[in-house]
């Protein structure tokens, strides 16, 4: 197993409150597997990615077990594999690049960390090759450009080039299509799968259409996994009401908004965290409804590859 996460919990101290961003999440990722994690903003998916990459902010507290190739993922191991075997493509590409350094310098810095013996000329040409492989038509122009001179799609591809500098076994792409137009989004997703065909991919997204390009999908709500399954089965036959409503909210499915607001992560309900927004909940009888409100359901297996966290799914 390439990556294993067992009972991961990440909390943030905000004033006198404790925000439960990731709550008892377990998952496993095999070599070359392509898995998407989907959910609304604030569901915990990006925090999960940061925990794996070891870049949680100072006010975060985490517990649980993360293993890399059956070895506990210690800070020392992270320093060894991060940027080489483990690559992170952060969200907000323009904000993730240093505004006072050229794109070429920043990608060459990523390259020199894994290949320190390269000469300056070889480093330059290798960086241009990375830009070309990342789908940038004018690599020399991009090399000398500053982030503010790049479009969002170009900046995303610069980060993609930086992730290609090593030989990643796992690539974590955090919202790689956020803020991009439809055509650029589709191009970048296809490129992501092509470039990292021989790597495992953990794709963090709020877009069910992007998630469907992966082999499997994990759905998160309020810090918990609420459904997992093979992508095609989950999209065509979703089990959890939240997944159903996420699909209905997609522009291609009618753009029906999910009512209400996401759960208050500092004051979580005792029962199902989606009950106050759930379309199914209003159709239940009194006893069924009370069960939803009284006790949080466990994640139960459904067949060989699916699981759902719902009393009535």
GROMACS .gro file of C-alpha atoms in nm:
model
  313
    1UNK     CA    1   0.000   0.000   0.000
    2UNK     CA    2   0.144   0.338  -0.100
    3UNK     CA    3  -0.047   0.559   0.146
    4UNK     CA    4  -0.260   0.458   0.442
    5UNK     CA    5  -0.451   0.692   0.673
    6UNK     CA    6  -0.607   0.553   0.991
    7UNK     CA    7  -0.843   0.750   1.214
    8UNK     CA    8  -0.696   1.088   1.124
    9UNK     CA    9  -0.831   1.377   1.326
   10UNK     CA   10  -0.734   1.742   1.269
   11UNK     CA   11  -0.865   2.024   1.486
   12UNK     CA   12  -0.799   2.398   1.495
   13UNK     CA   13  -0.811   2.621   1.800
   14UNK     CA   14  -0.996   2.938   1.708
   15UNK     CA   15  -1.023   3.167   2.009
   16UNK     CA   16  -1.203   2.965   2.275
   17UNK     CA   17  -1.352   2.722   2.021
   18UNK     CA   18  -1.218   2.401   1.869
   19UNK     CA   19  -1.297   2.347   1.501
   20UNK     CA   20  -1.312   1.979   1.400
   21UNK     CA   21  -1.189   1.996   1.040
   22UNK     CA   22  -1.113   1.625   0.986
   23UNK     CA   23  -1.280   1.371   1.210
   24UNK     CA   24  -1.169   1.006   1.223
   25UNK     CA   25  -1.093   0.972   0.851
   26UNK     CA   26  -0.944   0.647   0.723
   27UNK     CA   27  -0.848   0.566   0.364
   28UNK     CA   28  -0.590   0.374   0.161
   29UNK     CA   29  -0.430   0.454  -0.171
   30UNK     CA   30  -0.253   0.198  -0.387
   31UNK     CA   31   0.022   0.269  -0.638
   32UNK     CA   32  -0.104   0.445  -0.954
   33UNK     CA   33  -0.457   0.470  -0.809
   34UNK     CA   34  -0.659   0.776  -0.912
   35UNK     CA   35  -0.889   0.891  -0.631
   36UNK     CA   36  -1.095   1.208  -0.597
   37UNK     CA   37  -1.213   1.364  -0.271
   38UNK     CA   38  -1.519   1.581  -0.321
   39UNK     CA   39  -1.727   1.806  -0.100
   40UNK     CA   40  -1.829   2.164  -0.036
   41UNK     CA   41  -1.588   2.428   0.086
   42UNK     CA   42  -1.507   2.362   0.452
   43UNK     CA   43  -1.574   1.988   0.445
   44UNK     CA   44  -1.214   1.906   0.540
   45UNK     CA   45  -1.079   1.779   0.209
   46UNK     CA   46  -0.800   2.038   0.174
   47UNK     CA   47  -0.704   2.002   0.541
   48UNK     CA   48  -0.672   1.628   0.481
   49UNK     CA   49  -0.435   1.701   0.191
   50UNK     CA   50  -0.228   1.937   0.406
   51UNK     CA   51  -0.204   1.675   0.680
   52UNK     CA   52  -0.065   1.419   0.436
   53UNK     CA   53   0.183   1.672   0.294
   54UNK     CA   54   0.286   1.782   0.644
   55UNK     CA   55   0.201   2.149   0.592
   56UNK     CA   56  -0.069   2.206   0.853
   57UNK     CA   57  -0.066   2.556   1.008
   58UNK     CA   58   0.067   2.615   1.359
   59UNK     CA   59  -0.279   2.630   1.519
   60UNK     CA   60  -0.367   2.278   1.399
   61UNK     CA   61  -0.355   1.969   1.616
   62UNK     CA   62  -0.358   1.626   1.456
   63UNK     CA   63  -0.369   1.266   1.567
   64UNK     CA   64  -0.402   0.936   1.388
   65UNK     CA   65  -0.167   0.722   1.183
   66UNK     CA   66  -0.039   0.801   0.833
   67UNK     CA   67   0.192   0.548   0.671
   68UNK     CA   68   0.394   0.570   0.350
   69UNK     CA   69   0.476   0.234   0.196
   70UNK     CA   70   0.403   0.073   0.535
   71UNK     CA   71   0.638   0.311   0.719
   72UNK     CA   72   0.502   0.575   0.961
   73UNK     CA   73   0.507   0.913   0.785
   74UNK     CA   74   0.741   1.100   1.021
   75UNK     CA   75   0.864   1.456   0.969
   76UNK     CA   76   1.204   1.316   0.870
   77UNK     CA   77   1.049   1.088   0.607
   78UNK     CA   78   0.838   1.378   0.478
   79UNK     CA   79   1.151   1.587   0.428
   80UNK     CA   80   1.298   1.304   0.222
   81UNK     CA   81   0.999   1.238  -0.005
   82UNK     CA   82   0.826   1.578  -0.030
   83UNK     CA   83   0.896   1.741  -0.366
   84UNK     CA   84   1.025   1.414  -0.508
   85UNK     CA   85   0.814   1.105  -0.434
   86UNK     CA   86   0.529   1.314  -0.289
   87UNK     CA   87   0.421   1.624  -0.482
   88UNK     CA   88   0.154   1.877  -0.389
   89UNK     CA   89  -0.014   2.105  -0.642
   90UNK     CA   90  -0.174   2.372  -0.420
   91UNK     CA   91  -0.496   2.554  -0.493
   92UNK     CA   92  -0.492   2.923  -0.591
   93UNK     CA   93  -0.200   2.895  -0.836
   94UNK     CA   94  -0.135   3.269  -0.865
   95UNK     CA   95  -0.133   3.303  -0.487
   96UNK     CA   96   0.094   3.001  -0.448
   97UNK     CA   97   0.371   3.139  -0.669
   98UNK     CA   98   0.617   3.394  -0.531
   99UNK     CA   99   0.520   3.725  -0.698
  100UNK     CA  100   0.878   3.861  -0.708
  101UNK     CA  101   1.041   3.557  -0.871
  102UNK     CA  102   1.003   3.440  -1.230
  103UNK     CA  103   0.815   3.121  -1.308
  104UNK     CA  104   1.134   2.971  -1.450
  105UNK     CA  105   1.334   3.039  -1.136
  106UNK     CA  106   1.068   2.884  -0.913
  107UNK     CA  107   1.039   2.565  -1.118
  108UNK     CA  108   1.417   2.536  -1.153
  109UNK     CA  109   1.441   2.559  -0.772
  110UNK     CA  110   1.205   2.260  -0.747
  111UNK     CA  111   1.421   2.078  -1.001
  112UNK     CA  112   1.754   2.150  -0.833
  113UNK     CA  113   1.625   2.011  -0.502
  114UNK     CA  114   1.595   1.665  -0.657
  115UNK     CA  115   1.881   1.697  -0.908
  116UNK     CA  116   2.144   1.916  -0.740
  117UNK     CA  117   2.424   1.811  -0.978
  118UNK     CA  118   2.267   1.979  -1.283
  119UNK     CA  119   2.468   2.257  -1.444
  120UNK     CA  120   2.304   2.596  -1.494
  121UNK     CA  121   2.259   2.530  -1.866
  122UNK     CA  122   2.115   2.182  -1.808
  123UNK     CA  123   1.886   2.322  -1.538
  124UNK     CA  124   1.757   2.584  -1.780
  125UNK     CA  125   1.687   2.333  -2.057
  126UNK     CA  126   1.529   2.082  -1.818
  127UNK     CA  127   1.298   2.353  -1.685
  128UNK     CA  128   1.192   2.440  -2.040
  129UNK     CA  129   1.121   2.070  -2.100
  130UNK     CA  130   0.901   2.061  -1.790
  131UNK     CA  131   0.708   2.365  -1.913
  132UNK     CA  132   0.660   2.200  -2.251
  133UNK     CA  133   0.543   1.874  -2.089
  134UNK     CA  134   0.299   2.076  -1.878
  135UNK     CA  135   0.132   2.204  -2.195
  136UNK     CA  136   0.280   2.555  -2.206
  137UNK     CA  137   0.316   2.657  -2.571
  138UNK     CA  138   0.586   2.921  -2.519
  139UNK     CA  139   0.812   2.780  -2.248
  140UNK     CA  140   1.086   3.041  -2.292
  141UNK     CA  141   0.839   3.326  -2.250
  142UNK     CA  142   0.687   3.161  -1.943
  143UNK     CA  143   1.033   3.099  -1.798
  144UNK     CA  144   1.102   3.473  -1.785
  145UNK     CA  145   0.748   3.571  -1.679
  146UNK     CA  146   0.641   3.679  -1.331
  147UNK     CA  147   0.320   3.532  -1.184
  148UNK     CA  148   0.116   3.849  -1.246
  149UNK     CA  149   0.194   3.812  -1.618
  150UNK     CA  150   0.035   3.466  -1.631
  151UNK     CA  151  -0.329   3.365  -1.663
  152UNK     CA  152  -0.481   3.137  -1.400
  153UNK     CA  153  -0.456   2.840  -1.635
  154UNK     CA  154  -0.091   2.913  -1.715
  155UNK     CA  155  -0.004   2.953  -1.347
  156UNK     CA  156  -0.170   2.618  -1.278
  157UNK     CA  157   0.052   2.457  -1.542
  158UNK     CA  158   0.361   2.616  -1.389
  159UNK     CA  159   0.271   2.441  -1.062
  160UNK     CA  160   0.213   2.123  -1.261
  161UNK     CA  161   0.564   2.157  -1.406
  162UNK     CA  162   0.707   2.201  -1.055
  163UNK     CA  163   0.529   1.883  -0.942
  164UNK     CA  164   0.687   1.699  -1.236
  165UNK     CA  165   1.039   1.798  -1.124
  166UNK     CA  166   1.071   1.487  -0.909
  167UNK     CA  167   0.957   1.132  -0.975
  168UNK     CA  168   0.634   1.138  -0.773
  169UNK     CA  169   0.470   0.820  -0.657
  170UNK     CA  170   0.181   1.033  -0.526
  171UNK     CA  171   0.053   1.367  -0.653
  172UNK     CA  172  -0.197   1.561  -0.442
  173UNK     CA  173  -0.379   1.815  -0.659
  174UNK     CA  174  -0.582   2.055  -0.443
  175UNK     CA  175  -0.864   2.218  -0.642
  176UNK     CA  176  -0.662   2.221  -0.968
  177UNK     CA  177  -0.955   2.362  -1.169
  178UNK     CA  178  -1.082   2.627  -0.927
  179UNK     CA  179  -1.151   2.958  -1.101
  180UNK     CA  180  -1.080   2.823  -1.450
  181UNK     CA  181  -1.320   2.842  -1.744
  182UNK     CA  182  -1.476   2.519  -1.869
  183UNK     CA  183  -1.239   2.461  -2.162
  184UNK     CA  184  -0.925   2.530  -1.956
  185UNK     CA  185  -1.061   2.312  -1.676
  186UNK     CA  186  -1.114   2.017  -1.908
  187UNK     CA  187  -0.771   2.059  -2.070
  188UNK     CA  188  -0.594   2.076  -1.734
  189UNK     CA  189  -0.771   1.770  -1.594
  190UNK     CA  190  -0.685   1.563  -1.902
  191UNK     CA  191  -0.325   1.685  -1.883
  192UNK     CA  192  -0.306   1.599  -1.513
  193UNK     CA  193  -0.409   1.240  -1.582
  194UNK     CA  194  -0.175   1.212  -1.881
  195UNK     CA  195   0.134   1.356  -1.710
  196UNK     CA  196   0.089   1.150  -1.394
  197UNK     CA  197  -0.031   0.830  -1.557
  198UNK     CA  198   0.226   0.627  -1.363
  199UNK     CA  199   0.169   0.804  -1.031
  200UNK     CA  200  -0.106   0.776  -0.774
  201UNK     CA  201  -0.330   1.084  -0.781
  202UNK     CA  202  -0.534   1.230  -0.496
  203UNK     CA  203  -0.757   1.491  -0.658
  204UNK     CA  204  -0.926   1.739  -0.424
  205UNK     CA  205  -1.225   1.908  -0.587
  206UNK     CA  206  -1.573   2.051  -0.536
  207UNK     CA  207  -1.670   1.961  -0.894
  208UNK     CA  208  -1.836   1.622  -0.939
  209UNK     CA  209  -1.753   1.633  -1.311
  210UNK     CA  210  -1.381   1.660  -1.234
  211UNK     CA  211  -1.407   1.389  -0.968
  212UNK     CA  212  -1.569   1.153  -1.219
  213UNK     CA  213  -1.244   1.143  -1.421
  214UNK     CA  214  -1.085   0.937  -1.142
  215UNK     CA  215  -1.124   0.566  -1.073
  216UNK     CA  216  -1.282   0.613  -0.731
  217UNK     CA  217  -1.447   0.895  -0.536
  218UNK     CA  218  -1.457   0.980  -0.166
  219UNK     CA  219  -1.734   1.217  -0.057
  220UNK     CA  220  -1.673   1.427   0.255
  221UNK     CA  221  -1.915   1.631   0.462
  222UNK     CA  222  -1.840   1.813   0.789
  223UNK     CA  223  -1.504   1.645   0.836
  224UNK     CA  224  -1.633   1.291   0.778
  225UNK     CA  225  -1.634   1.053   0.484
  226UNK     CA  226  -2.002   0.997   0.399
  227UNK     CA  227  -1.966   0.783   0.086
  228UNK     CA  228  -1.700   0.601  -0.113
  229UNK     CA  229  -1.720   0.404  -0.433
  230UNK     CA  230  -1.602   0.348  -0.786
  231UNK     CA  231  -1.651   0.672  -0.979
  232UNK     CA  232  -1.896   0.545  -1.241
  233UNK     CA  233  -2.113   0.363  -0.986
  234UNK     CA  234  -2.115   0.655  -0.743
  235UNK     CA  235  -2.210   0.910  -1.008
  236UNK     CA  236  -2.482   0.695  -1.168
  237UNK     CA  237  -2.620   0.541  -0.849
  238UNK     CA  238  -2.529   0.755  -0.545
  239UNK     CA  239  -2.619   0.613  -0.204
  240UNK     CA  240  -2.592   0.908   0.035
  241UNK     CA  241  -2.847   1.192   0.016
  242UNK     CA  242  -2.561   1.444   0.021
  243UNK     CA  243  -2.403   1.283  -0.286
  244UNK     CA  244  -2.742   1.288  -0.460
  245UNK     CA  245  -2.784   1.657  -0.384
  246UNK     CA  246  -2.426   1.738  -0.490
  247UNK     CA  247  -2.500   1.578  -0.826
  248UNK     CA  248  -2.826   1.769  -0.859
  249UNK     CA  249  -2.641   2.094  -0.784
  250UNK     CA  250  -2.404   2.046  -1.079
  251UNK     CA  251  -2.483   2.270  -1.380
  252UNK     CA  252  -2.520   1.967  -1.606
  253UNK     CA  253  -2.786   1.820  -1.375
  254UNK     CA  254  -3.008   2.123  -1.324
  255UNK     CA  255  -2.815   2.344  -1.080
  256UNK     CA  256  -3.048   2.270  -0.785
  257UNK     CA  257  -2.882   2.427  -0.479
  258UNK     CA  258  -2.845   2.239  -0.152
  259UNK     CA  259  -3.058   2.427   0.103
  260UNK     CA  260  -2.920   2.569   0.425
  261UNK     CA  261  -2.561   2.614   0.533
  262UNK     CA  262  -2.279   2.364   0.594
  263UNK     CA  263  -2.249   2.229   0.947
  264UNK     CA  264  -2.101   2.444   1.223
  265UNK     CA  265  -1.765   2.273   1.270
  266UNK     CA  266  -1.720   2.412   1.622
  267UNK     CA  267  -2.056   2.278   1.743
  268UNK     CA  268  -2.143   1.954   1.569
  269UNK     CA  269  -2.479   1.787   1.624
  270UNK     CA  270  -2.504   1.454   1.804
  271UNK     CA  271  -2.686   1.296   1.511
  272UNK     CA  272  -2.632   1.300   1.136
  273UNK     CA  273  -2.453   1.620   1.041
  274UNK     CA  274  -2.645   1.650   0.716
  275UNK     CA  275  -2.994   1.598   0.860
  276UNK     CA  276  -3.099   1.965   0.855
  277UNK     CA  277  -3.021   1.991   0.481
  278UNK     CA  278  -3.119   1.640   0.377
  279UNK     CA  279  -3.392   1.595   0.116
  280UNK     CA  280  -3.456   1.239   0.240
  281UNK     CA  281  -3.498   1.345   0.603
  282UNK     CA  282  -3.825   1.526   0.533
  283UNK     CA  283  -3.977   1.208   0.388
  284UNK     CA  284  -3.907   0.987   0.691
  285UNK     CA  285  -4.154   0.886   0.961
  286UNK     CA  286  -4.114   1.014   1.317
  287UNK     CA  287  -3.909   0.717   1.443
  288UNK     CA  288  -3.672   0.724   1.145
  289UNK     CA  289  -3.630   1.099   1.175
  290UNK     CA  290  -3.552   1.074   1.546
  291UNK     CA  291  -3.278   0.820   1.476
  292UNK     CA  292  -3.111   1.066   1.237
  293UNK     CA  293  -3.116   1.339   1.501
  294UNK     CA  294  -3.011   1.124   1.796
  295UNK     CA  295  -2.711   0.926   1.673
  296UNK     CA  296  -2.442   0.976   1.412
  297UNK     CA  297  -2.433   0.681   1.169
  298UNK     CA  298  -2.121   0.473   1.106
  299UNK     CA  299  -1.965   0.425   0.764
  300UNK     CA  300  -2.101   0.089   0.647
  301UNK     CA  301  -1.975  -0.119   0.356
  302UNK     CA  302  -2.203  -0.178   0.059
  303UNK     CA  303  -2.055  -0.446  -0.159
  304UNK     CA  304  -1.686  -0.482  -0.238
  305UNK     CA  305  -1.603  -0.122  -0.328
  306UNK     CA  306  -1.870   0.106  -0.178
  307UNK     CA  307  -1.952   0.241   0.167
  308UNK     CA  308  -2.207   0.491   0.298
  309UNK     CA  309  -2.272   0.677   0.624
  310UNK     CA  310  -2.652   0.698   0.644
  311UNK     CA  311  -2.919   0.528   0.853
  312UNK     CA  312  -3.163   0.502   0.564
  313UNK     CA  313  -2.957   0.481   0.242
   0.00000   0.00000   0.00000
